[in-house]
XYZ file of C-alpha atoms in Angstrom:
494
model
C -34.411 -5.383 -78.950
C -36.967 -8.334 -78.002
C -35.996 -11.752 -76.521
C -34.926 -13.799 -79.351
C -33.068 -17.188 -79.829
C -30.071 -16.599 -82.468
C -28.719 -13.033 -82.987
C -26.072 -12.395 -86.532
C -23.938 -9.756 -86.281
C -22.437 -8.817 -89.632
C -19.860 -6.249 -90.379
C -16.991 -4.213 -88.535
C -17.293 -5.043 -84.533
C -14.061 -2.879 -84.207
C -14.291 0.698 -84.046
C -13.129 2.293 -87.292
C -11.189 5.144 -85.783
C -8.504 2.655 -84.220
C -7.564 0.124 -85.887
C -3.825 -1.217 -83.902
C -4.106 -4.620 -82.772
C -3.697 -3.941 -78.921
C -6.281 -1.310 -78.833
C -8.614 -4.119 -81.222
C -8.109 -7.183 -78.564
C -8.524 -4.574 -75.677
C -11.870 -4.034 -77.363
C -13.047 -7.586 -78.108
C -12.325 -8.934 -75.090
C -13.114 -5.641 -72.825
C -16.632 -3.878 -74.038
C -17.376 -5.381 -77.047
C -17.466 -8.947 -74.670
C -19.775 -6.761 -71.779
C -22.035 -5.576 -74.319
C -22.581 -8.983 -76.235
C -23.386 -10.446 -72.573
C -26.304 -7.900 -72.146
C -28.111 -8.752 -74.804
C -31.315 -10.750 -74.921
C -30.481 -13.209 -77.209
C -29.784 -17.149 -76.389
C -26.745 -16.973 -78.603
C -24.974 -14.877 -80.670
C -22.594 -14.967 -83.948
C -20.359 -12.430 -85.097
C -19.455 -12.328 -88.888
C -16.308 -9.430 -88.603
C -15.380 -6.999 -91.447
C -12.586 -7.255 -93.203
C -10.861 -4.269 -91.502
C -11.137 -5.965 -88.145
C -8.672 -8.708 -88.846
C -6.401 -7.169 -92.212
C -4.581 -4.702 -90.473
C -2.776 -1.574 -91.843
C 0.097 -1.385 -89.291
C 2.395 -4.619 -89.067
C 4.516 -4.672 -85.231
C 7.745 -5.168 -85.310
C 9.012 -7.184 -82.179
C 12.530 -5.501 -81.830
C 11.889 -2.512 -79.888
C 10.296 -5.053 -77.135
C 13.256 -6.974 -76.600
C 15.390 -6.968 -73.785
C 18.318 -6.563 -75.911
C 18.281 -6.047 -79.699
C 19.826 -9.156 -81.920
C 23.203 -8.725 -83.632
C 23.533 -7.285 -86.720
C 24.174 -9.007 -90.467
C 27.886 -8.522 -91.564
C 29.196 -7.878 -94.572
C 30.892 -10.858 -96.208
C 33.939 -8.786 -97.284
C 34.685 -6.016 -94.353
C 32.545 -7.790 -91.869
C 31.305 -4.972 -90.548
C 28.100 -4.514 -90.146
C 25.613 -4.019 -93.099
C 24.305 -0.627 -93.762
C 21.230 -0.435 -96.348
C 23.488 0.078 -99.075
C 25.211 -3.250 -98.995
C 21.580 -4.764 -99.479
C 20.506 -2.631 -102.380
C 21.734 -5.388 -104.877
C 19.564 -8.020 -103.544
C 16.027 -5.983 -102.684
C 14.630 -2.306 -103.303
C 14.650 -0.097 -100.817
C 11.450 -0.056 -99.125
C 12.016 -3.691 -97.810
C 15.677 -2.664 -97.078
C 14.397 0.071 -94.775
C 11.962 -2.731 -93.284
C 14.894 -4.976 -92.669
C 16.830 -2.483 -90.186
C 13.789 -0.882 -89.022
C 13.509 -0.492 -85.172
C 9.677 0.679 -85.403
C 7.426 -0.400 -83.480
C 4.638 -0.470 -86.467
C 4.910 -0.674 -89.881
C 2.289 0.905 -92.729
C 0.866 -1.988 -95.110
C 0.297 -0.259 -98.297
C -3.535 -0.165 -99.930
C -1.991 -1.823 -102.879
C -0.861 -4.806 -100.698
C -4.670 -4.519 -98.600
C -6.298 -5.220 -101.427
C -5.002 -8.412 -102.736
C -5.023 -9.630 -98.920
C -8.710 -8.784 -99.088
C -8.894 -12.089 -101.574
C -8.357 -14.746 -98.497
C -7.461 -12.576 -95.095
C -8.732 -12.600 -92.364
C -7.908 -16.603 -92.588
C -9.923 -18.741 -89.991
C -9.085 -19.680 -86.499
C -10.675 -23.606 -85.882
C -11.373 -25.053 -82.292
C -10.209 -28.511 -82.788
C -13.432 -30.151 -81.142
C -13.064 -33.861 -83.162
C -9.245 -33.829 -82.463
C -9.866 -32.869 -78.585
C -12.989 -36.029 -78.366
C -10.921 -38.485 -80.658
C -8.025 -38.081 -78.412
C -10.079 -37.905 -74.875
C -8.443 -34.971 -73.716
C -9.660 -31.926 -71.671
C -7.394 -29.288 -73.551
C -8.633 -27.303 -76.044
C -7.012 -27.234 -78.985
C -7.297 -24.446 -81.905
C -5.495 -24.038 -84.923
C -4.856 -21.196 -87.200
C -5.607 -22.348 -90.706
C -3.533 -20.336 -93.645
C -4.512 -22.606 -96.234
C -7.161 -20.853 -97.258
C -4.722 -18.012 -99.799
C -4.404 -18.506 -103.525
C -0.762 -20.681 -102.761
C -2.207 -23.324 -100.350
C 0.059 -21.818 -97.788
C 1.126 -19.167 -95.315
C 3.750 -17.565 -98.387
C 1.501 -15.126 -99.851
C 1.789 -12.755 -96.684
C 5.365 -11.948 -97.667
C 5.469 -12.664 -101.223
C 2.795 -9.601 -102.365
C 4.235 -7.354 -100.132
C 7.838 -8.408 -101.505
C 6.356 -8.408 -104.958
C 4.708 -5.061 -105.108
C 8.142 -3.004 -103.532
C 9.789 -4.483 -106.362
C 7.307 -3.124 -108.685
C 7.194 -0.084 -107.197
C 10.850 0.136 -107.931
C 10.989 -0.697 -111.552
C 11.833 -4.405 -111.153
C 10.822 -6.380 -113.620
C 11.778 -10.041 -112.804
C 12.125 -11.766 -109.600
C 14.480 -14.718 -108.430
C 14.163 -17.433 -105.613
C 14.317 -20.278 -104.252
C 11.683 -22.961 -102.891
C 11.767 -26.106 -101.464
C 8.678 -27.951 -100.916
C 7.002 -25.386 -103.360
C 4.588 -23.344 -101.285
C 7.154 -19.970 -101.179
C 7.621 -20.549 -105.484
C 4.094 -20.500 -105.911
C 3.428 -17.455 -103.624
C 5.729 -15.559 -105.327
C 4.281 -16.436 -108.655
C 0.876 -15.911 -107.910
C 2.344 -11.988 -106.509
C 4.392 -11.249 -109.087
C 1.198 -12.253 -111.672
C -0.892 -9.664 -109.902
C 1.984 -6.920 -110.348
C 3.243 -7.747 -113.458
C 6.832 -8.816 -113.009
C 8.619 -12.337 -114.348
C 9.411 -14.637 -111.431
C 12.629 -17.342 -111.887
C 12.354 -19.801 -109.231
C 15.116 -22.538 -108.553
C 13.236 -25.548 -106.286
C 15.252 -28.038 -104.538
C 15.734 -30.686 -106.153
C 13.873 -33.273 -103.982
C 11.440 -31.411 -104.044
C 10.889 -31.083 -107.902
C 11.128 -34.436 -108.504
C 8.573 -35.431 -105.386
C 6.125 -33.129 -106.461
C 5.328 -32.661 -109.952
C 1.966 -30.759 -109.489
C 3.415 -28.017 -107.155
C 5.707 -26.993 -109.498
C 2.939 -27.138 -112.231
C 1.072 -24.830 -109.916
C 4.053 -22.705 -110.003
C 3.618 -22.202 -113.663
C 0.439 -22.046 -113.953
C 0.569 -18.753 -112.045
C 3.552 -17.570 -114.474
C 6.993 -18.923 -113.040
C 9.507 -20.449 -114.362
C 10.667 -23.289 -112.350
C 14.444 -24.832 -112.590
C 15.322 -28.208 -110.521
C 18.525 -27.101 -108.008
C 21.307 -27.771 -108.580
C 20.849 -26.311 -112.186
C 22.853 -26.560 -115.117
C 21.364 -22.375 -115.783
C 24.186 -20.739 -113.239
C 27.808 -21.554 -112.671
C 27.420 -22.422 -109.118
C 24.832 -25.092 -110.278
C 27.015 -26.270 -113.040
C 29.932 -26.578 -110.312
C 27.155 -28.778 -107.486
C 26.520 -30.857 -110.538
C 30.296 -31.942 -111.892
C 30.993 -32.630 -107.389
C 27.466 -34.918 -107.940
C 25.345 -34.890 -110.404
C 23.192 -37.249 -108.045
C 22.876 -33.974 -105.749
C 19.306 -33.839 -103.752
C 19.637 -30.087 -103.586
C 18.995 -27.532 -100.821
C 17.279 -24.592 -99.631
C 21.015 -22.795 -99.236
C 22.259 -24.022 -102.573
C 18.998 -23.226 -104.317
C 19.246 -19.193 -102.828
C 23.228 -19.107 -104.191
C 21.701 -19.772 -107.619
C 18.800 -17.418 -107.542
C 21.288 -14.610 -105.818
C 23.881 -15.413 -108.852
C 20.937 -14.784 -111.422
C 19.472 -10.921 -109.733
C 23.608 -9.814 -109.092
C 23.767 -9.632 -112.717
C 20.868 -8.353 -114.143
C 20.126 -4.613 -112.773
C 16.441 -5.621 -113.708
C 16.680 -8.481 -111.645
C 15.972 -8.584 -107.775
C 16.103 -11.326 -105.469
C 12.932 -12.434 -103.316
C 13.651 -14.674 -99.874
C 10.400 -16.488 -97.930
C 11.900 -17.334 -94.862
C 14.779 -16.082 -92.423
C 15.249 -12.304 -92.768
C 13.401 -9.851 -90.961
C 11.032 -8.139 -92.991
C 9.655 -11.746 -94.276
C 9.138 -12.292 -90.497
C 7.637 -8.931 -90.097
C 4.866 -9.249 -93.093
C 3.753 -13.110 -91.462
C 2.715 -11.317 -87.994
C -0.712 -10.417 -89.805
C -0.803 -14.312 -88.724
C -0.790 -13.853 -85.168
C -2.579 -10.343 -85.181
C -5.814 -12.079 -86.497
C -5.129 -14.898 -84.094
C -4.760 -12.532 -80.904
C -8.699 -10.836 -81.795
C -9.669 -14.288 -82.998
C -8.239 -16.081 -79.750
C -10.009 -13.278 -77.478
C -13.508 -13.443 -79.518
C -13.670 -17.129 -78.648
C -13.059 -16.186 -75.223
C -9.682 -18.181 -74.521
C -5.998 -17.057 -73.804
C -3.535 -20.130 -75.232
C -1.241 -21.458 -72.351
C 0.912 -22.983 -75.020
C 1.532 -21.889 -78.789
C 3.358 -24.613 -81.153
C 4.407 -24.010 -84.520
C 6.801 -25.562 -87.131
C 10.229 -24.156 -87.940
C 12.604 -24.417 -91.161
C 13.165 -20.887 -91.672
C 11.203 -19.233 -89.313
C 8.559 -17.518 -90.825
C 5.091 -18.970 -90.030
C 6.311 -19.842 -86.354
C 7.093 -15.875 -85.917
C 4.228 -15.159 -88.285
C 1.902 -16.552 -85.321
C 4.131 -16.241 -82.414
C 5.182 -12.656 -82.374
C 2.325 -10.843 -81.944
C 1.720 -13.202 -78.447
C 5.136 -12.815 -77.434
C 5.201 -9.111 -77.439
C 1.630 -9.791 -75.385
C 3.799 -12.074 -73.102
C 6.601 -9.423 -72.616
C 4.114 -6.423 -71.695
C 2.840 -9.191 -68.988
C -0.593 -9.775 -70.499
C -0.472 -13.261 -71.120
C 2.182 -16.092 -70.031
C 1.986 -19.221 -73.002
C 4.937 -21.119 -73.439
C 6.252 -20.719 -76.965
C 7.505 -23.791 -78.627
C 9.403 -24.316 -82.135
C 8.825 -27.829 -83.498
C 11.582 -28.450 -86.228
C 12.590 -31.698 -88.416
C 14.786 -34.514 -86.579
C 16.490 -35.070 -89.698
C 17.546 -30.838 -90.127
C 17.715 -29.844 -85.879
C 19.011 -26.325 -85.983
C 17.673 -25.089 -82.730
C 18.004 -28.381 -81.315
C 21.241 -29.335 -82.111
C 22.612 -26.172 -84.239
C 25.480 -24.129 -83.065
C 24.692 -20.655 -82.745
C 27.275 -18.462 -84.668
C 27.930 -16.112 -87.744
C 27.009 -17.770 -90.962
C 25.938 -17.434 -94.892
C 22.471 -17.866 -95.472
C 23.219 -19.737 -98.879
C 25.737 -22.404 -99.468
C 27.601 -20.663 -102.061
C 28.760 -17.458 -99.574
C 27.056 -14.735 -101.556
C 24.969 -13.292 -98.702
C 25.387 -10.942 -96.088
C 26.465 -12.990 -92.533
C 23.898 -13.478 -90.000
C 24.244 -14.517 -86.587
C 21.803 -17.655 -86.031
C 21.558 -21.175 -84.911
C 22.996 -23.164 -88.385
C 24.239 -26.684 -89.004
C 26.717 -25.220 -91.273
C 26.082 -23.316 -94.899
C 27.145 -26.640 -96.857
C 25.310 -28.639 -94.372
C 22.791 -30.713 -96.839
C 19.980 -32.016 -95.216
C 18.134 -35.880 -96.063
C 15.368 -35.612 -98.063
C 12.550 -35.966 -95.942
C 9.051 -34.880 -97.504
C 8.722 -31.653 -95.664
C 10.716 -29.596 -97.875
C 9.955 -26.384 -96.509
C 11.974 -27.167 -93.158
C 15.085 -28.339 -95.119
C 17.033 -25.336 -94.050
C 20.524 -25.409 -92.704
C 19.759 -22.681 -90.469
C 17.526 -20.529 -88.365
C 15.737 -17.319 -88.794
C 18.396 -14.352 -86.355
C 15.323 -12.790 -84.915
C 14.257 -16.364 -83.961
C 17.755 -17.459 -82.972
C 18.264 -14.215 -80.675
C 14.998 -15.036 -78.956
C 15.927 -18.644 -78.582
C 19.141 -17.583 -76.496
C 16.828 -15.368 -74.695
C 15.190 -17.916 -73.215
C 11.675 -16.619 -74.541
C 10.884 -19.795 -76.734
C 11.632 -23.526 -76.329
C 12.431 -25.953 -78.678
C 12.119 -29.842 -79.887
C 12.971 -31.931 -83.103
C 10.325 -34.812 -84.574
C 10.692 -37.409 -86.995
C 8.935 -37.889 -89.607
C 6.765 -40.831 -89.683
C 5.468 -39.405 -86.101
C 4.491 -36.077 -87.346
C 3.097 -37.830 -90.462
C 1.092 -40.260 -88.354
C -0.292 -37.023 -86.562
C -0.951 -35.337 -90.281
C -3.376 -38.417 -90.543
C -4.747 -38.326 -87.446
C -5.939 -34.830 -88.102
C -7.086 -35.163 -91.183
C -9.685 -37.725 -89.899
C -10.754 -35.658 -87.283
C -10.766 -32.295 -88.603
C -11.403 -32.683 -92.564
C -8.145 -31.222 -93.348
C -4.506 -32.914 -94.976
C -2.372 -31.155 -93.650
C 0.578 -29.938 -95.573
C 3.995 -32.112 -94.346
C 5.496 -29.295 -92.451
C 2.783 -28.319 -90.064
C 2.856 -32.105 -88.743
C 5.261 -31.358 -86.684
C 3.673 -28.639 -84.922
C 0.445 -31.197 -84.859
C 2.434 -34.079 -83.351
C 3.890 -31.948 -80.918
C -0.034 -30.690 -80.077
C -1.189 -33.864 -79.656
C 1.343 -34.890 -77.320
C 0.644 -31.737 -75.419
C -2.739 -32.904 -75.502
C -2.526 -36.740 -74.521
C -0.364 -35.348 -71.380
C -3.256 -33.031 -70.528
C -5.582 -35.617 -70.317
C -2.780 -37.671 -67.955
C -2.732 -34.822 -65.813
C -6.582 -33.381 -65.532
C -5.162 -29.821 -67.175
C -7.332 -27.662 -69.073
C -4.709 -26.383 -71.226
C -5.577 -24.346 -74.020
C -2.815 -25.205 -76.891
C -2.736 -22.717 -80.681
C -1.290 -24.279 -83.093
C -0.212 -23.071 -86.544
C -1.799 -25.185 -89.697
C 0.612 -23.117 -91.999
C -1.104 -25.043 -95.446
C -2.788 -27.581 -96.514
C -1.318 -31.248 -98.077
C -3.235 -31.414 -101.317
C -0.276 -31.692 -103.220
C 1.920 -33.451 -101.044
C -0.087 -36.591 -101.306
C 2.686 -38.751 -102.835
C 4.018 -38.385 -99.230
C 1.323 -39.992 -97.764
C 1.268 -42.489 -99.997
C 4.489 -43.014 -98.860
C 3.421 -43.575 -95.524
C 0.610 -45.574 -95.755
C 2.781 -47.656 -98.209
C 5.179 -47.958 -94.853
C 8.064 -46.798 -97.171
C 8.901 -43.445 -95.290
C 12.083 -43.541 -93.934
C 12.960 -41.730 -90.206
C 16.625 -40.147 -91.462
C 18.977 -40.235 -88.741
C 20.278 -36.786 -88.061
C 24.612 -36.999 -88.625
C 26.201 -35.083 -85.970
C 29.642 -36.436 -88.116
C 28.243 -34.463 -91.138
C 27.192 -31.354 -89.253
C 30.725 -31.307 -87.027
C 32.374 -31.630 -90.382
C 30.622 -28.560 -91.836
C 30.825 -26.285 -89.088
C 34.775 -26.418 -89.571
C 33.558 -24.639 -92.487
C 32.418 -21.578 -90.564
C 33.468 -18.593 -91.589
C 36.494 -17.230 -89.211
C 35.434 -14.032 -87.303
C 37.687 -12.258 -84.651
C 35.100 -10.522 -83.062
């Protein structure tokens, strides 16, 4: 090859006969790395193929634990849940993928191929943020803004949406809050033909008119919870029909709805394990991404409601961290106003407000805890993934709670810098980054912080004009609120 001054590599730089993500970084960052050094070019890009980054194994991070998390109950024996006592919420494929203790799971070619439409998503080096804030970290960010939803969602909702088809289902129930999981799921269940009922907080619905339009223009059908459609609704509504809604009463309805329709099935976007299992493609991508650009993060921040983007791009580096490849420090970055980590108490405890699901053991405020309204509706979650909440006790992750104006005046911040609004829930993670950041530059450190953009703000921009209007409002977390639903825990002799 002669002496030349720019190089383009197109296509797969992986080898096609291996395609898990160890053996993929081990590559990039091993040979591949050696051989890109020898050649006689002045610099070189790399343009990967889609296999390289949209995997066809997910890793499950249970069987690298140092102890496994406790099991879901049953709400009526409470003992623990076998497959069968989950068949009337989900079909059995994403049962199996609930319990499973393997260490890789096959993604169907079905699912591949409507990944293929935004995945691999890009992985940004935050060069305006890093100048405009005079530090000498560098800071990237993962950006899953890029799908069809605006949002990290789609990685679970067409995996959740083709099992279902694949069973016969033909309608779909949820719940949303901000909007981002309800218009994931409709945009899956449009590509696999099934209905999709969605109950959104209402907050939410009423803050953001043009997500939930975007919900039906992909097919859903969108109610404002509480509803007057389901009993439980009807029964929020006569307590106070001023009722803001939440994630956990929005779920009882949708679960009310698939229990009594055998056509019916229930979709969740957050909390349970297989949701957190179909987000690691986040932190896959990011761990070939992160060693193509040469760097190994010291710390990785994300946002937390639920759970699911923060293990979506967590996971895959904590399972690095445990086999003693890497060391980052792992940090959850959830809402002041909704502190489950932070403040939670970690026990047994419905994952809707209502008591229809199966008993998990994770950090929760209390199942009829009701958050404030703050603008990032996807975090308004009384409590915290169990996978999440086992590793939390562990002592593998650390936490911290914002408020909101801070994490909105970071939103802003970034947007300047970087050409992107982001969504309301990812300020928190970027607040917490540029902290990280601003201490870096106190200290002389050369940190190298990943960060989790989980979506972009297009439609949230009613809450900016909140803040620029100064009319966002920091909600003081009620510890007399949350004491007085946890003596509403359910009563376990275990």
């Amino acid at each position: 090859m002669p002496p030349c001054d720019l190089l383009l590599l197109a296509g797969d730089l992986c080898p096609a006969t291996n395609h898990s993500p160890p053996f993929q970084a081990a590559w990039l960052d091993g040979p591949f790395r050696r051989w890109l050094r020898g050649l006689p070019a002045r610099k070189v890009i790399g343009i990967a193929g889609n296999h390289d980054f949209v995997f066809e194994e997910r890793p499950g991070l249970v069987p690298d634990l140092p102890a496994p998390p406790p099991p879901a109950l049953h709400p009526g024996t409470l003992e623990p849940a076998g497959p069968d006592d989950f068949a009337p919420l989900f079909p059995m494929d994403l049962i199996m993928q609930e319990v499973t203790s393997d260490r890789y799971v096959d993604i169907p070619g079905e699912v591949m191929d409507i990944y293929r439409l935004w995945r691999a998503t890009p992985l940004h080096r935050a060069r305006r943020l890093e100048q405009a804030l005079g530090t000498p970290a560098r800071i990237y960010y993962k950006y899953e803004g890029t799908s069809p939803a605006g949002s990290h969602k789609p990685n679970t909702a067409v995996p959740q949406a083709y099992y279902n088809a694949k069973a016969g289902i033909r309608r779909l129930t949820t719940e949303t809050g901000a909007g981002q999981w309800g218009t994931a799921l409709s945009f899956a269940s449009a590509q696999y033909g099934i209905d999709c009922e969605i109950w959104q907080v209402r907050a939410s619905y009423d803050q953001k008119p043009y997500r939930r339009a975007m919900m039906e223009a992909f097919g859903g059908t969108v109610h404002p919870s509480p509803s007057d459609v389901t009993e439980y609704g009807r029964k929020m509504l006569a307590a106070d029909p001023t009722n803001p809604g939440s994630l956990g009463i929005a779920i009882t309805e949708a679960v009310e709805v698939a229990a009594q329709d055998p056509d019916s099935r229930y979709a969740l976007g957050s909390v349970l394990n297989h949701v957190l299992l179909h987000q690691t493609v986040i932190g896959e991508e990011a761990l070939l991404q992160m060693a193509m650009a040469g760097d190994v993060p010291d710390v990785i921040i994300g946002c937390t409601g639920g759970g699911s983007n923060f293990a979506g791009l967590t996971f895959p580096f904590l399972r690095e961290k445990l086999a003693g490849t890497m060391d980052p420090e792992i940090r959850a970055v959830e809402p002041a106003s909704c502190p489950t980590l932070t403040k939670g108490t970690y026990a047994y405890d419905f994952g809707d407000t209502g008591g229809m699901t199966p008993l998990v053991k994770m950090h929760t405020l209390g199942h009829d805890f009701i958050p404030d309204p703050i603008h990032a509706g996807g975090l308004r979650y009384h409590g915290m993934a169990p996978l999440i909440s086992h590793i939390y006790e562990l002592g593998l992750i650390t936490a911290e709670s914002r408020l909101q104006r801070e994490c909105f005046a970071a939103g802003v911040q970034f947007a300047r810098t970087e050409g992107v609004v982001p969504g309301p829930e990812p300020t928190h993670a970027l607040a917490s980054t540029v902290d990280e950041a601003l201490r870096c530059k106190e200290t002389g450190e050369e940190k190298v912080i990943l960060t989790a953009l989980c979506g972009h703000g297009m439609l949230d921009m009613a809450a900016y004009d909140a803040y620029f209007a100064g009319e966002l409002v920091d909600h003081e977390f009620s510890d007399e609120l949350m004491a007085e639903a946890l003596t509403r825990l359910p009563q376990l002799d275990l």
